[in-house]
mmCIF file of C-alpha atoms in Angstrom:
data_model
loop_
_atom_site.group_PDB
_atom_site.id
_atom_site.type_symbol
_atom_site.label_atom_id
_atom_site.label_comp_id
_atom_site.label_asym_id
_atom_site.label_seq_id
_atom_site.Cartn_x
_atom_site.Cartn_y
_atom_site.Cartn_z
ATOM 1 C CA ASP N 133 14.774 1.480 5.792
ATOM 2 C CA ALA N 134 14.155 0.017 2.286
ATOM 3 C CA GLY N 135 16.405 1.993 0.107
ATOM 4 C CA ILE N 136 13.401 3.864 -2.436
ATOM 5 C CA THR N 137 13.998 7.565 -2.787
ATOM 6 C CA GLN N 138 10.786 9.318 -4.464
ATOM 7 C CA SER N 139 11.594 12.652 -6.362
ATOM 8 C CA PRO N 140 9.985 15.185 -6.266
ATOM 9 C CA ARG N 141 8.247 14.974 -2.836
ATOM 10 C CA HIS N 142 6.291 17.516 -3.486
ATOM 11 C CA LYS N 143 5.084 19.673 -6.598
ATOM 12 C CA VAL N 144 2.955 22.186 -8.027
ATOM 13 C CA THR N 145 2.067 22.451 -11.425
ATOM 14 C CA GLU N 146 -0.881 23.756 -13.590
ATOM 15 C CA THR N 147 -3.741 21.434 -15.747
ATOM 16 C CA GLY N 148 -2.427 20.636 -19.258
ATOM 17 C CA THR N 149 1.401 20.471 -17.878
ATOM 18 C CA PRO N 150 3.665 16.802 -18.420
ATOM 19 C CA VAL N 151 4.731 15.675 -15.016
ATOM 20 C CA THR N 152 6.927 12.930 -14.093
ATOM 21 C CA LEU N 153 7.879 11.746 -10.394
ATOM 22 C CA ARG N 154 10.970 9.465 -10.297
ATOM 23 C CA CYS N 155 11.233 6.827 -7.779
ATOM 24 C CA HIS N 156 14.937 5.288 -6.956
ATOM 25 C CA GLN N 157 15.992 2.203 -5.264
ATOM 26 C CA THR N 158 18.982 0.551 -3.984
ATOM 27 C CA GLU N 159 17.382 -2.806 -3.526
ATOM 28 C CA ASN N 160 17.778 -4.518 -6.303
ATOM 29 C CA HIS N 161 14.393 -5.012 -6.232
ATOM 30 C CA ARG N 162 12.765 -7.332 -9.384
ATOM 31 C CA TYR N 163 9.174 -5.320 -8.460
ATOM 32 C CA MET N 164 7.919 -1.799 -8.817
ATOM 33 C CA TYR N 165 4.634 -0.303 -8.210
ATOM 34 C CA TRP N 166 3.320 3.103 -8.173
ATOM 35 C CA TYR N 167 0.771 3.831 -6.133
ATOM 36 C CA ARG N 168 -1.970 6.896 -5.500
ATOM 37 C CA GLN N 169 -3.771 7.316 -2.052
ATOM 38 C CA ASP N 170 -6.585 9.798 -1.998
ATOM 39 C CA PRO N 171 -8.779 10.111 0.890
ATOM 40 C CA GLY N 172 -11.842 7.933 1.312
ATOM 41 C CA HIS N 173 -10.023 5.492 -1.471
ATOM 42 C CA GLY N 174 -7.145 3.754 0.371
ATOM 43 C CA LEU N 175 -3.736 3.145 -2.357
ATOM 44 C CA ARG N 176 -5.042 2.426 -5.872
ATOM 45 C CA LEU N 177 -2.500 0.688 -8.031
ATOM 46 C CA ILE N 178 -1.643 3.016 -11.527
ATOM 47 C CA HIS N 179 0.922 0.559 -12.828
ATOM 48 C CA TYR N 180 3.659 -1.795 -11.986
ATOM 49 C CA SER N 181 6.849 -3.605 -13.258
ATOM 50 C CA TYR N 182 8.122 -6.788 -13.263
ATOM 51 C CA GLY N 183 11.267 -5.957 -14.847
ATOM 52 C CA VAL N 184 13.519 -3.783 -17.221
ATOM 53 C CA LYS N 185 11.390 -2.345 -19.975
ATOM 54 C CA ASP N 186 8.044 -5.168 -18.760
ATOM 55 C CA THR N 187 5.174 -3.047 -17.164
ATOM 56 C CA ASP N 188 1.314 -3.494 -16.472
ATOM 57 C CA LYS N 189 -1.578 -1.359 -16.288
ATOM 58 C CA GLY N 190 -3.124 -1.464 -12.445
ATOM 59 C CA GLU N 191 -6.259 -0.108 -11.247
ATOM 60 C CA VAL N 192 -6.321 3.389 -12.578
ATOM 61 C CA SER N 193 -4.167 3.599 -15.198
ATOM 62 C CA ASP N 194 -5.776 5.419 -17.423
ATOM 63 C CA GLY N 195 -3.865 9.352 -17.900
ATOM 64 C CA TYR N 196 -0.448 7.846 -17.050
ATOM 65 C CA SER N 197 2.426 5.965 -18.314
ATOM 66 C CA VAL N 198 5.344 4.267 -16.956
ATOM 67 C CA SER N 199 8.760 3.261 -17.825
ATOM 68 C CA ARG N 200 11.595 1.609 -16.556
ATOM 69 C CA SER N 201 15.245 1.263 -18.554
ATOM 70 C CA LYS N 202 16.560 0.437 -15.496
ATOM 71 C CA THR N 203 16.327 -2.039 -12.685
ATOM 72 C CA GLU N 204 16.383 1.317 -10.218
ATOM 73 C CA ASP N 205 14.244 3.698 -11.286
ATOM 74 C CA PHE N 206 10.602 3.648 -12.339
ATOM 75 C CA LEU N 207 9.657 7.187 -13.723
ATOM 76 C CA LEU N 208 5.649 7.831 -13.894
ATOM 77 C CA THR N 209 4.807 10.429 -16.257
ATOM 78 C CA LEU N 210 1.189 12.543 -16.718
ATOM 79 C CA GLU N 211 1.681 13.678 -20.126
ATOM 80 C CA SER N 212 -1.245 16.940 -18.667
ATOM 81 C CA ALA N 213 -2.423 16.560 -15.583
ATOM 82 C CA THR N 214 -5.410 17.014 -14.569
ATOM 83 C CA SER N 215 -7.150 18.220 -10.956
ATOM 84 C CA SER N 216 -8.096 14.974 -10.858
ATOM 85 C CA GLN N 217 -4.671 13.679 -10.653
ATOM 86 C CA THR N 218 -4.401 15.709 -7.387
ATOM 87 C CA SER N 219 -3.297 13.282 -5.447
ATOM 88 C CA VAL N 220 -0.292 11.593 -3.495
ATOM 89 C CA TYR N 221 1.857 9.602 -5.430
ATOM 90 C CA PHE N 222 3.903 6.256 -4.030
ATOM 91 C CA CYS N 223 6.141 4.266 -5.258
ATOM 92 C CA ALA N 224 6.638 0.431 -3.681
ATOM 93 C CA ILE N 225 9.402 -2.172 -4.614
ATOM 94 C CA SER N 226 9.157 -5.968 -3.167
ATOM 95 C CA ARG N 227 11.033 -9.053 -3.936
ATOM 96 C CA ASP N 228 8.699 -11.294 -5.972
ATOM 97 C CA ARG N 229 5.096 -11.098 -7.119
ATOM 98 C CA ASN N 230 3.837 -13.448 -4.424
ATOM 99 C CA THR N 231 4.047 -11.450 -1.435
ATOM 100 C CA GLY N 232 2.822 -8.868 -0.120
ATOM 101 C CA GLU N 233 5.430 -7.408 1.384
ATOM 102 C CA LEU N 234 5.411 -3.887 -0.043
ATOM 103 C CA PHE N 235 8.589 -1.757 1.008
ATOM 104 C CA PHE N 236 6.759 2.148 0.140
ATOM 105 C CA GLY N 237 8.545 5.246 -0.633
ATOM 106 C CA GLU N 238 7.634 8.484 1.413
ATOM 107 C CA GLY N 239 5.054 9.625 -1.266
ATOM 108 C CA SER N 240 5.258 12.534 -3.983
ATOM 109 C CA ARG N 241 2.567 15.401 -3.131
ATOM 110 C CA LEU N 242 1.342 16.463 -6.193
ATOM 111 C CA THR N 243 -1.168 19.548 -6.655
ATOM 112 C CA VAL N 244 -2.741 20.137 -9.721
ATOM 113 C CA LEU N 245 -4.407 23.613 -10.093
ATOM 114 C CA GLY M 120 -13.428 -3.189 -8.489
ATOM 115 C CA GLU M 121 -13.042 -4.970 -4.616
ATOM 116 C CA SER M 122 -14.409 -3.284 -1.921
ATOM 117 C CA VAL M 123 -12.260 -3.674 1.506
ATOM 118 C CA GLY M 124 -13.454 -1.589 4.033
ATOM 119 C CA LEU M 125 -13.583 -1.285 7.977
ATOM 120 C CA HIS M 126 -15.836 -1.081 10.548
ATOM 121 C CA LEU M 127 -14.292 2.026 12.257
ATOM 122 C CA PRO M 128 -12.456 4.590 11.174
ATOM 123 C CA THR M 129 -10.801 6.088 14.194
ATOM 124 C CA LEU M 130 -10.317 4.268 17.580
ATOM 125 C CA SER M 131 -8.681 5.717 20.975
ATOM 126 C CA VAL M 132 -6.833 3.513 23.547
ATOM 127 C CA GLN M 133 -5.538 3.886 26.449
ATOM 128 C CA GLU M 134 -1.524 3.522 26.483
ATOM 129 C CA GLY M 135 -0.993 -0.642 27.808
ATOM 130 C CA ASP M 136 -4.323 -1.804 26.546
ATOM 131 C CA ASN M 137 -5.533 -4.172 23.531
ATOM 132 C CA SER M 138 -5.741 -2.950 20.367
ATOM 133 C CA ILE M 139 -8.135 -4.132 17.857
ATOM 134 C CA ILE M 140 -8.797 -3.104 14.247
ATOM 135 C CA ASN M 141 -11.426 -4.322 11.820
ATOM 136 C CA CYS M 142 -11.864 -5.221 7.916
ATOM 137 C CA ALA M 143 -14.315 -6.560 5.913
ATOM 138 C CA TYR M 144 -13.598 -8.076 2.731
ATOM 139 C CA SER M 145 -16.527 -8.539 -0.101
ATOM 140 C CA ASN M 146 -14.563 -10.673 -2.657
ATOM 141 C CA SER M 147 -14.949 -14.661 -1.256
ATOM 142 C CA ALA M 148 -11.697 -15.642 -3.967
ATOM 143 C CA SER M 149 -9.407 -13.448 -1.873
ATOM 144 C CA ASP M 150 -6.409 -16.098 -0.726
ATOM 145 C CA TYR M 151 -4.091 -13.349 0.753
ATOM 146 C CA PHE M 152 -4.191 -10.457 3.212
ATOM 147 C CA ILE M 153 -1.971 -8.126 4.480
ATOM 148 C CA TRP M 154 -2.038 -5.170 6.874
ATOM 149 C CA TYR M 155 -0.122 -1.982 6.933
ATOM 150 C CA LYS M 156 0.437 1.064 9.396
ATOM 151 C CA GLN M 157 1.036 4.658 8.093
ATOM 152 C CA GLU M 158 2.603 7.516 10.167
ATOM 153 C CA SER M 159 1.604 10.603 9.523
ATOM 154 C CA GLY M 160 3.295 11.883 6.450
ATOM 155 C CA LYS M 161 5.274 8.626 5.875
ATOM 156 C CA GLY M 162 4.609 5.571 2.969
ATOM 157 C CA PRO M 163 2.893 2.680 4.431
ATOM 158 C CA GLN M 164 5.120 0.045 6.267
ATOM 159 C CA PHE M 165 4.138 -3.713 6.387
ATOM 160 C CA ILE M 166 3.281 -5.490 9.589
ATOM 161 C CA ILE M 167 2.023 -8.794 8.840
ATOM 162 C CA ASP M 168 -0.024 -11.023 6.362
ATOM 163 C CA ILE M 169 -2.139 -13.590 6.069
ATOM 164 C CA ARG M 170 -2.993 -16.708 3.542
ATOM 165 C CA SER M 171 -6.329 -18.320 3.739
ATOM 166 C CA ASN M 172 -5.009 -21.732 4.761
ATOM 167 C CA MET M 173 -5.010 -19.733 8.084
ATOM 168 C CA ASP M 174 -6.829 -18.297 10.611
ATOM 169 C CA LYS M 175 -4.552 -17.019 12.965
ATOM 170 C CA ARG M 176 -1.476 -15.669 12.579
ATOM 171 C CA GLN M 177 0.938 -14.432 15.303
ATOM 172 C CA GLY M 178 4.123 -11.518 15.077
ATOM 173 C CA GLN M 179 5.642 -9.261 17.455
ATOM 174 C CA ARG M 180 2.985 -7.616 19.939
ATOM 175 C CA VAL M 181 0.358 -8.223 16.406
ATOM 176 C CA THR M 182 -1.898 -11.038 15.594
ATOM 177 C CA VAL M 183 -4.302 -11.170 12.882
ATOM 178 C CA LEU M 184 -7.073 -13.179 12.401
ATOM 179 C CA LEU M 185 -9.331 -14.359 9.398
ATOM 180 C CA ASN M 186 -12.484 -15.164 9.598
ATOM 181 C CA LYS M 187 -12.925 -17.149 5.712
ATOM 182 C CA THR M 188 -16.728 -17.770 6.735
ATOM 183 C CA VAL M 189 -17.889 -13.676 7.352
ATOM 184 C CA LYS M 190 -15.221 -12.801 5.152
ATOM 185 C CA HIS M 191 -13.505 -10.617 8.148
ATOM 186 C CA LEU M 192 -9.990 -10.123 9.628
ATOM 187 C CA SER M 193 -8.662 -8.050 12.236
ATOM 188 C CA LEU M 194 -5.486 -7.065 13.911
ATOM 189 C CA GLN M 195 -4.668 -7.392 17.020
ATOM 190 C CA ILE M 196 -1.591 -5.511 19.154
ATOM 191 C CA ALA M 197 -0.681 -6.046 22.424
ATOM 192 C CA ALA M 198 -0.113 -3.638 24.917
ATOM 193 C CA THR M 199 -0.401 -0.753 22.758
ATOM 194 C CA GLN M 200 2.481 1.795 22.915
ATOM 195 C CA PRO M 201 1.968 6.048 21.261
ATOM 196 C CA GLY M 202 4.505 4.861 18.731
ATOM 197 C CA ASP M 203 1.299 2.306 17.519
ATOM 198 C CA SER M 204 -1.098 5.877 16.540
ATOM 199 C CA ALA M 205 -1.218 5.715 12.948
ATOM 200 C CA VAL M 206 -3.571 4.394 10.355
ATOM 201 C CA TYR M 207 -3.424 1.108 10.075
ATOM 202 C CA PHE M 208 -5.158 -0.350 6.560
ATOM 203 C CA CYS M 209 -5.790 -4.013 5.471
ATOM 204 C CA ALA M 210 -5.407 -5.085 1.500
ATOM 205 C CA GLU M 211 -5.992 -8.419 -0.273
ATOM 206 C CA ASN M 212 -4.899 -10.230 -3.046
ATOM 207 C CA PRO M 213 -7.854 -12.098 -4.889
ATOM 208 C CA ASN M 214 -5.187 -13.924 -6.596
ATOM 209 C CA LEU M 215 -1.829 -15.077 -5.276
ATOM 210 C CA THR M 216 -0.193 -15.337 -8.714
ATOM 211 C CA GLY M 217 -0.636 -10.840 -9.261
ATOM 212 C CA ASN M 218 0.712 -8.133 -7.967
ATOM 213 C CA GLN M 219 -3.063 -6.500 -7.573
ATOM 214 C CA PHE M 220 -3.439 -5.813 -3.902
ATOM 215 C CA TYR M 221 -6.751 -3.563 -2.889
ATOM 216 C CA PHE M 222 -6.566 -1.546 0.221
ATOM 217 C CA GLY M 223 -8.827 -0.741 2.428
ATOM 218 C CA THR M 224 -9.458 3.579 3.598
ATOM 219 C CA GLY M 225 -7.824 2.715 6.742
ATOM 220 C CA THR M 226 -8.427 2.559 10.418
ATOM 221 C CA SER M 227 -6.418 5.808 12.202
ATOM 222 C CA LEU M 228 -5.588 4.648 15.752
ATOM 223 C CA THR M 229 -5.222 7.075 18.984
ATOM 224 C CA VAL M 230 -3.202 6.122 21.557
ATOM 225 C CA ILE M 231 -3.535 8.040 24.398
ATOM 226 C CA PRO M 232 -0.805 8.375 27.425
#
């Protein structure tokens, strides 16, 4: 298994509170991604990073921010969580931008009450 | 946004039979396609990919077929095993130089022993 660790794996929070999800990799891959998975929608890209301090928006980036200060860590922050952000969040990594072979973490289940 | 869909949301097959999972895509400019497998409670796992200059690609017990004329791809699993029970979904990338992969909602495959 690729060395990807997501934390926390489960979190319950209240509307309006900030939440940060962490993705840590030991593969030294350049590209890192945050996806959310919801019933009926499949995986949707939130943000991605192509290097330290280099990030870009994905399909559903509103309400989310990211940071990557080190190659191995990619943080996803919900500044003020809403119920619509209840989802399972997956981090993924890849060696380069032209491959669809992404290695996914185990997921972080977030419930916003 | 992109539309990647599946013909059947669920599929049940007998152990040892071949499985065929179908996927339709809507963007004729898409030139790269990927199949993923997701077991319950886990992150997606890359199976196989195919680029638009190919019609067929084979892996270990899996074959992906691409029909660009009707914008359809399929994943064939030979001699299906209980360990193949999972959700399978396809993803498309309309631009090889980008990182945007659009995922379908998935087909749940159940293998009957």
